[in-house]
PDB file of C-alpha atoms in Angstrom:
ATOM      1  CA  MET A   1      11.647 -42.892 -28.900  1.00  0.00           C
ATOM      2  CA  LYS A   2      12.312 -39.145 -29.231  1.00  0.00           C
ATOM      3  CA  TYR A   3       8.545 -38.566 -29.194  1.00  0.00           C
ATOM      4  CA  ILE A   4       8.187 -40.471 -25.903  1.00  0.00           C
ATOM      5  CA  LYS A   5      11.064 -38.524 -24.321  1.00  0.00           C
ATOM      6  CA  ARG A   6       9.515 -35.196 -25.407  1.00  0.00           C
ATOM      7  CA  THR A   7       6.129 -36.274 -24.103  1.00  0.00           C
ATOM      8  CA  LEU A   8       7.625 -37.280 -20.747  1.00  0.00           C
ATOM      9  CA  LEU A   9       9.571 -34.032 -20.545  1.00  0.00           C
ATOM     10  CA  LEU A  10       6.454 -31.999 -21.366  1.00  0.00           C
ATOM     11  CA  ALA A  11       4.444 -33.964 -18.767  1.00  0.00           C
ATOM     12  CA  ALA A  12       7.139 -33.361 -16.124  1.00  0.00           C
ATOM     13  CA  LEU A  13       7.246 -29.629 -16.915  1.00  0.00           C
ATOM     14  CA  THR A  14       3.456 -29.394 -16.831  1.00  0.00           C
ATOM     15  CA  ALA A  15       3.315 -31.191 -13.470  1.00  0.00           C
ATOM     16  CA  THR A  16       6.019 -28.874 -12.095  1.00  0.00           C
ATOM     17  CA  SER A  17       4.121 -25.863 -13.438  1.00  0.00           C
ATOM     18  CA  PHE A  18       0.854 -27.011 -11.811  1.00  0.00           C
ATOM     19  CA  ALA A  19       2.640 -27.705  -8.512  1.00  0.00           C
ATOM     20  CA  SER A  20       4.235 -24.246  -8.608  1.00  0.00           C
ATOM     21  CA  LEU A  21       0.896 -22.638  -9.452  1.00  0.00           C
ATOM     22  CA  ALA A  22      -0.813 -24.526  -6.621  1.00  0.00           C
ATOM     23  CA  GLY A  23       1.933 -23.429  -4.216  1.00  0.00           C
ATOM     24  CA  ASN A  24       1.528 -19.813  -5.349  1.00  0.00           C
ATOM     25  CA  GLN A  25      -2.249 -20.000  -4.915  1.00  0.00           C
ATOM     26  CA  ALA A  26      -1.819 -21.411  -1.397  1.00  0.00           C
ATOM     27  CA  ALA A  27       0.566 -18.555  -0.533  1.00  0.00           C
ATOM     28  CA  ILE A  28      -1.888 -16.027  -1.970  1.00  0.00           C
ATOM     29  CA  ALA A  29      -4.798 -17.526   0.027  1.00  0.00           C
ATOM     30  CA  SER A  30      -2.743 -17.436   3.229  1.00  0.00           C
ATOM     31  CA  PHE A  31      -1.579 -13.859   2.571  1.00  0.00           C
ATOM     32  CA  ASP A  32      -5.156 -12.734   1.903  1.00  0.00           C
ATOM     33  CA  ALA A  33      -6.404 -14.375   5.094  1.00  0.00           C
ATOM     34  CA  LYS A  34      -3.679 -12.777   7.197  1.00  0.00           C
ATOM     35  CA  THR A  35      -3.965  -9.309   5.644  1.00  0.00           C
ATOM     36  CA  LEU A  36      -7.769  -9.079   5.489  1.00  0.00           C
ATOM     37  CA  PRO A  37      -8.068  -7.896   9.133  1.00  0.00           C
ATOM     38  CA  ILE A  38      -5.249  -5.382   8.530  1.00  0.00           C
ATOM     39  CA  THR A  39      -7.022  -4.064   5.440  1.00  0.00           C
ATOM     40  CA  GLU A  40     -10.370  -3.850   7.220  1.00  0.00           C
ATOM     41  CA  ARG A  41      -8.911  -1.964  10.208  1.00  0.00           C
ATOM     42  CA  SER A  42      -7.033   0.337   7.852  1.00  0.00           C
ATOM     43  CA  GLN A  43     -10.228   1.092   5.915  1.00  0.00           C
ATOM     44  CA  VAL A  44     -12.002   2.109   9.139  1.00  0.00           C
ATOM     45  CA  ILE A  45      -9.102   4.428   9.978  1.00  0.00           C
ATOM     46  CA  THR A  46      -9.101   5.853   6.432  1.00  0.00           C
ATOM     47  CA  ASP A  47     -12.856   6.511   6.630  1.00  0.00           C
ATOM     48  CA  LYS A  48     -12.322   8.460   9.879  1.00  0.00           C
ATOM     49  CA  GLN A  49      -9.476  10.367   8.245  1.00  0.00           C
ATOM     50  CA  LEU A  50     -11.614  11.225   5.198  1.00  0.00           C
ATOM     51  CA  ALA A  51     -14.411  12.451   7.482  1.00  0.00           C
ATOM     52  CA  LEU A  52     -11.877  14.611   9.285  1.00  0.00           C
ATOM     53  CA  MET A  53     -10.571  16.018   6.001  1.00  0.00           C
ATOM     54  CA  GLU A  54     -14.156  16.823   4.934  1.00  0.00           C
ATOM     55  CA  GLU A  55     -14.487  18.672   8.222  1.00  0.00           C
ATOM     56  CA  PHE A  56     -11.333  20.659   7.409  1.00  0.00           C
ATOM     57  CA  ASN A  57     -12.762  21.460   3.983  1.00  0.00           C
ATOM     58  CA  ARG A  58     -16.076  22.619   5.485  1.00  0.00           C
ATOM     59  CA  MET A  59     -14.218  24.811   7.942  1.00  0.00           C
ATOM     60  CA  THR A  60     -12.260  26.296   5.034  1.00  0.00           C
ATOM     61  CA  GLU A  61     -15.427  26.875   2.993  1.00  0.00           C
ATOM     62  CA  THR A  62     -17.064  28.699   5.915  1.00  0.00           C
ATOM     63  CA  GLN A  63     -13.881  30.753   6.143  1.00  0.00           C
ATOM     64  CA  THR A  64     -13.020  29.504   9.597  1.00  0.00           C
ATOM     65  CA  SER A  65      -9.672  30.840  10.671  1.00  0.00           C
ATOM     66  CA  ALA A  66      -6.811  28.417   9.953  1.00  0.00           C
ATOM     67  CA  ILE A  67      -5.486  29.269  13.415  1.00  0.00           C
ATOM     68  CA  ASP A  68      -8.822  28.144  14.912  1.00  0.00           C
ATOM     69  CA  MET A  69      -8.602  24.942  12.876  1.00  0.00           C
ATOM     70  CA  PHE A  70      -5.286  24.163  14.519  1.00  0.00           C
ATOM     71  CA  LYS A  71      -6.668  24.995  17.957  1.00  0.00           C
ATOM     72  CA  SER A  72      -9.675  22.708  17.431  1.00  0.00           C
ATOM     73  CA  GLY A  73      -7.609  19.580  18.140  1.00  0.00           C
ATOM     74  CA  LYS A  74      -8.411  18.166  14.703  1.00  0.00           C
ATOM     75  CA  VAL A  75      -4.753  18.147  13.633  1.00  0.00           C
ATOM     76  CA  GLN A  76      -3.874  16.076  16.705  1.00  0.00           C
ATOM     77  CA  GLU A  77      -6.734  13.739  15.822  1.00  0.00           C
ATOM     78  CA  LEU A  78      -5.332  13.392  12.306  1.00  0.00           C
ATOM     79  CA  GLN A  79      -1.913  12.645  13.795  1.00  0.00           C
ATOM     80  CA  GLN A  80      -3.383   9.852  15.946  1.00  0.00           C
ATOM     81  CA  LEU A  81      -5.135   8.356  12.909  1.00  0.00           C
ATOM     82  CA  GLY A  82      -1.812   8.570  11.060  1.00  0.00           C
ATOM     83  CA  GLU A  83      -0.093   6.668  13.860  1.00  0.00           C
ATOM     84  CA  GLN A  84      -2.749   3.959  13.691  1.00  0.00           C
ATOM     85  CA  THR A  85      -2.352   3.712   9.907  1.00  0.00           C
ATOM     86  CA  LEU A  86       1.406   3.398  10.238  1.00  0.00           C
ATOM     87  CA  VAL A  87       1.034   0.530  12.735  1.00  0.00           C
ATOM     88  CA  GLU A  88      -1.213  -1.294  10.239  1.00  0.00           C
ATOM     89  CA  ALA A  89       1.152  -0.527   7.345  1.00  0.00           C
ATOM     90  CA  ASN A  90       4.069  -2.066   9.243  1.00  0.00           C
ATOM     91  CA  LYS A  91       1.986  -5.170   9.978  1.00  0.00           C
ATOM     92  CA  PHE A  92       1.074  -5.422   6.304  1.00  0.00           C
ATOM     93  CA  VAL A  93       4.720  -5.171   5.187  1.00  0.00           C
ATOM     94  CA  ASP A  94       5.674  -7.907   7.687  1.00  0.00           C
ATOM     95  CA  GLU A  95       3.038 -10.208   6.189  1.00  0.00           C
ATOM     96  CA  TYR A  96       4.110  -9.205   2.670  1.00  0.00           C
ATOM     97  CA  GLN A  97       7.687 -10.277   3.410  1.00  0.00           C
ATOM     98  CA  ILE A  98       6.446 -13.677   4.620  1.00  0.00           C
ATOM     99  CA  PHE A  99       4.311 -13.963   1.457  1.00  0.00           C
ATOM    100  CA  LEU A 100       7.297 -13.186  -0.783  1.00  0.00           C
ATOM    101  CA  SER A 101       9.414 -15.819   0.972  1.00  0.00           C
ATOM    102  CA  GLN A 102       6.845 -18.448  -0.043  1.00  0.00           C
ATOM    103  CA  LEU A 103       6.971 -17.627  -3.766  1.00  0.00           C
ATOM    104  CA  PRO A 104       9.401 -18.715  -6.461  1.00  0.00           C
ATOM    105  CA  GLU A 105      11.381 -15.863  -7.982  1.00  0.00           C
ATOM    106  CA  THR A 106       9.629 -16.478 -11.303  1.00  0.00           C
ATOM    107  CA  SER A 107       6.196 -15.569  -9.839  1.00  0.00           C
ATOM    108  CA  THR A 108       4.695 -12.314 -11.057  1.00  0.00           C
ATOM    109  CA  CYS A 109       3.899 -11.602  -7.371  1.00  0.00           C
ATOM    110  CA  TYR A 110       7.540 -11.919  -6.362  1.00  0.00           C
ATOM    111  CA  VAL A 111       8.595  -8.277  -6.164  1.00  0.00           C
ATOM    112  CA  PRO A 112      10.953  -7.955  -3.165  1.00  0.00           C
ATOM    113  CA  GLU A 113      11.973  -4.434  -4.154  1.00  0.00           C
ATOM    114  CA  ASN A 114       8.468  -3.349  -3.098  1.00  0.00           C
ATOM    115  CA  VAL A 115       9.400  -4.085   0.534  1.00  0.00           C
ATOM    116  CA  THR A 116      12.245  -1.551   0.422  1.00  0.00           C
ATOM    117  CA  GLU A 117       9.991   1.012  -1.239  1.00  0.00           C
ATOM    118  CA  TYR A 118       7.183   0.503   1.276  1.00  0.00           C
ATOM    119  CA  GLN A 119       9.579   0.703   4.206  1.00  0.00           C
ATOM    120  CA  ARG A 120      10.985   3.952   2.795  1.00  0.00           C
ATOM    121  CA  MET A 121       7.467   5.385   2.439  1.00  0.00           C
ATOM    122  CA  ILE A 122       6.546   4.324   5.955  1.00  0.00           C
ATOM    123  CA  ALA A 123       9.723   5.920   7.383  1.00  0.00           C
ATOM    124  CA  GLU A 124       9.069   9.208   5.569  1.00  0.00           C
ATOM    125  CA  ILE A 125       5.409   9.334   6.600  1.00  0.00           C
ATOM    126  CA  THR A 126       6.285   8.398  10.195  1.00  0.00           C
ATOM    127  CA  GLU A 127       8.679  11.335  10.348  1.00  0.00           C
ATOM    128  CA  ALA A 128       6.130  13.718   8.807  1.00  0.00           C
ATOM    129  CA  ASN A 129       3.386  12.445  11.109  1.00  0.00           C
ATOM    130  CA  SER A 130       5.575  13.005  14.179  1.00  0.00           C
ATOM    131  CA  ALA A 131       6.284  16.548  12.952  1.00  0.00           C
ATOM    132  CA  LEU A 132       2.555  17.436  13.020  1.00  0.00           C
ATOM    133  CA  SER A 133       2.858  18.232  16.743  1.00  0.00           C
ATOM    134  CA  THR A 134       5.644  20.700  16.017  1.00  0.00           C
ATOM    135  CA  VAL A 135       3.674  22.224  13.133  1.00  0.00           C
ATOM    136  CA  ALA A 136       0.577  22.653  15.298  1.00  0.00           C
ATOM    137  CA  ALA A 137       2.625  24.153  18.154  1.00  0.00           C
ATOM    138  CA  SER A 138       4.410  26.584  15.800  1.00  0.00           C
ATOM    139  CA  VAL A 139       1.192  28.217  14.563  1.00  0.00           C
ATOM    140  CA  GLY A 140       1.095  31.680  16.148  1.00  0.00           C
ATOM    141  CA  ASP A 141      -2.071  33.389  17.424  1.00  0.00           C
ATOM    142  CA  ASN A 142      -1.810  36.161  14.826  1.00  0.00           C
ATOM    143  CA  ASP A 143      -0.187  34.377  11.886  1.00  0.00           C
ATOM    144  CA  GLU A 144      -3.165  33.480   9.693  1.00  0.00           C
ATOM    145  CA  MET A 145      -1.002  33.167   6.571  1.00  0.00           C
ATOM    146  CA  GLY A 146       1.415  30.793   8.338  1.00  0.00           C
ATOM    147  CA  ALA A 147      -1.524  28.765   9.675  1.00  0.00           C
ATOM    148  CA  THR A 148      -3.056  28.529   6.198  1.00  0.00           C
ATOM    149  CA  MET A 149       0.234  27.277   4.706  1.00  0.00           C
ATOM    150  CA  ALA A 150       0.606  24.816   7.572  1.00  0.00           C
ATOM    151  CA  MET A 151      -2.948  23.560   6.936  1.00  0.00           C
ATOM    152  CA  LEU A 152      -2.101  22.907   3.281  1.00  0.00           C
ATOM    153  CA  ASN A 153       0.848  20.801   4.454  1.00  0.00           C
ATOM    154  CA  VAL A 154      -1.443  18.921   6.828  1.00  0.00           C
ATOM    155  CA  GLN A 155      -3.825  18.157   3.981  1.00  0.00           C
ATOM    156  CA  MET A 156      -0.992  16.915   1.731  1.00  0.00           C
ATOM    157  CA  HIS A 157       0.213  14.739   4.602  1.00  0.00           C
ATOM    158  CA  ALA A 158      -3.285  13.255   4.962  1.00  0.00           C
ATOM    159  CA  GLY A 159      -3.158  12.283   1.277  1.00  0.00           C
ATOM    160  CA  ARG A 160       0.169  10.519   1.752  1.00  0.00           C
ATOM    161  CA  ILE A 161      -1.179   8.568   4.724  1.00  0.00           C
ATOM    162  CA  SER A 162      -4.122   7.314   2.663  1.00  0.00           C
ATOM    163  CA  SER A 163      -1.678   6.245  -0.073  1.00  0.00           C
ATOM    164  CA  LEU A 164      -0.291   3.685   2.366  1.00  0.00           C
ATOM    165  CA  VAL A 165      -3.668   1.968   2.526  1.00  0.00           C
ATOM    166  CA  GLN A 166      -3.883   1.982  -1.270  1.00  0.00           C
ATOM    167  CA  MET A 167      -0.581   0.108  -1.454  1.00  0.00           C
ATOM    168  CA  PHE A 168      -2.319  -2.857   0.223  1.00  0.00           C
ATOM    169  CA  GLN A 169      -4.458  -3.270  -2.888  1.00  0.00           C
ATOM    170  CA  MET A 170      -1.650  -2.557  -5.358  1.00  0.00           C
ATOM    171  CA  VAL A 171       0.278  -5.570  -4.058  1.00  0.00           C
ATOM    172  CA  LYS A 172      -2.574  -7.827  -5.111  1.00  0.00           C
ATOM    173  CA  MET A 173      -2.672  -6.758  -8.761  1.00  0.00           C
ATOM    174  CA  CYS A 174      -0.347  -9.649  -9.634  1.00  0.00           C
ATOM    175  CA  TYR A 175      -2.921 -12.268  -8.607  1.00  0.00           C
ATOM    176  CA  MET A 176      -4.517 -12.403 -12.048  1.00  0.00           C
ATOM    177  CA  THR A 177      -1.319 -13.018 -14.007  1.00  0.00           C
ATOM    178  CA  ASP A 178      -0.149 -15.503 -11.419  1.00  0.00           C
ATOM    179  CA  ALA A 179      -3.456 -17.397 -11.613  1.00  0.00           C
ATOM    180  CA  MET A 180      -3.033 -17.576 -15.383  1.00  0.00           C
ATOM    181  CA  GLY A 181       0.279 -19.364 -14.815  1.00  0.00           C
ATOM    182  CA  MET A 182       2.314 -16.477 -16.227  1.00  0.00           C
ATOM    183  CA  THR A 183       5.856 -15.909 -15.034  1.00  0.00           C
ATOM    184  CA  LYS A 184       7.737 -12.636 -14.733  1.00  0.00           C
ATOM    185  CA  ALA A 185       9.448 -13.454 -18.047  1.00  0.00           C
ATOM    186  CA  ASP A 186       6.038 -13.931 -19.733  1.00  0.00           C
ATOM    187  CA  VAL A 187       4.819 -10.561 -18.464  1.00  0.00           C
ATOM    188  CA  GLU A 188       8.031  -8.812 -19.562  1.00  0.00           C
ATOM    189  CA  ARG A 189       7.754 -10.427 -22.993  1.00  0.00           C
ATOM    190  CA  ARG A 190       4.168  -9.215 -23.377  1.00  0.00           C
ATOM    191  CA  ARG A 191       5.116  -5.688 -22.300  1.00  0.00           C
ATOM    192  CA  ALA A 192       7.931  -5.663 -24.841  1.00  0.00           C
ATOM    193  CA  GLN A 193       5.561  -6.823 -27.580  1.00  0.00           C
ATOM    194  CA  GLN A 194       3.004  -4.141 -26.667  1.00  0.00           C
ATOM    195  CA  ASN A 195       5.665  -1.433 -26.689  1.00  0.00           C
ATOM    196  CA  ASN A 196       6.833  -2.386 -30.202  1.00  0.00           C
TER     197      ASN A 196
END
């Protein structure tokens, strides 16, 4: 009798586990379908941004004046690309929140604290991107050193913008463990074992 009860309990748990896994996979498929266009548009923007940064690097290598680089309109172009990236990042976070709401808290993909972190990053980069106009306007006609320092800040800002696009892929790293049927507790247990 005890054997039958255990077997039934195990069968019920297995069925629940498969149902949960199927639900997670459906949420993942939906999230991928909704975010694929966002990711593709973001990649196009990132490619344009990288081409622009290569142009900045070529101008630096040919010892083009940093003041001239600011006057070329390229910083404003970078700012526009940044605005486009931020629009896509906000769309991605909206879809990510919907995705999280469809997952059980035990899923390895259920990481709601990421939303807060991504929103913080987006807010900081939005502020820095808006400030590019002020930076470009503050570069004086005879202040080559100031323009050079400002250009370094512009390049660092460009790197931060591209990090937003990379976050789209980071979110999806949990797919493998989730597909294996692992829970957050399983992953934490494995990490603890590896650290010992």
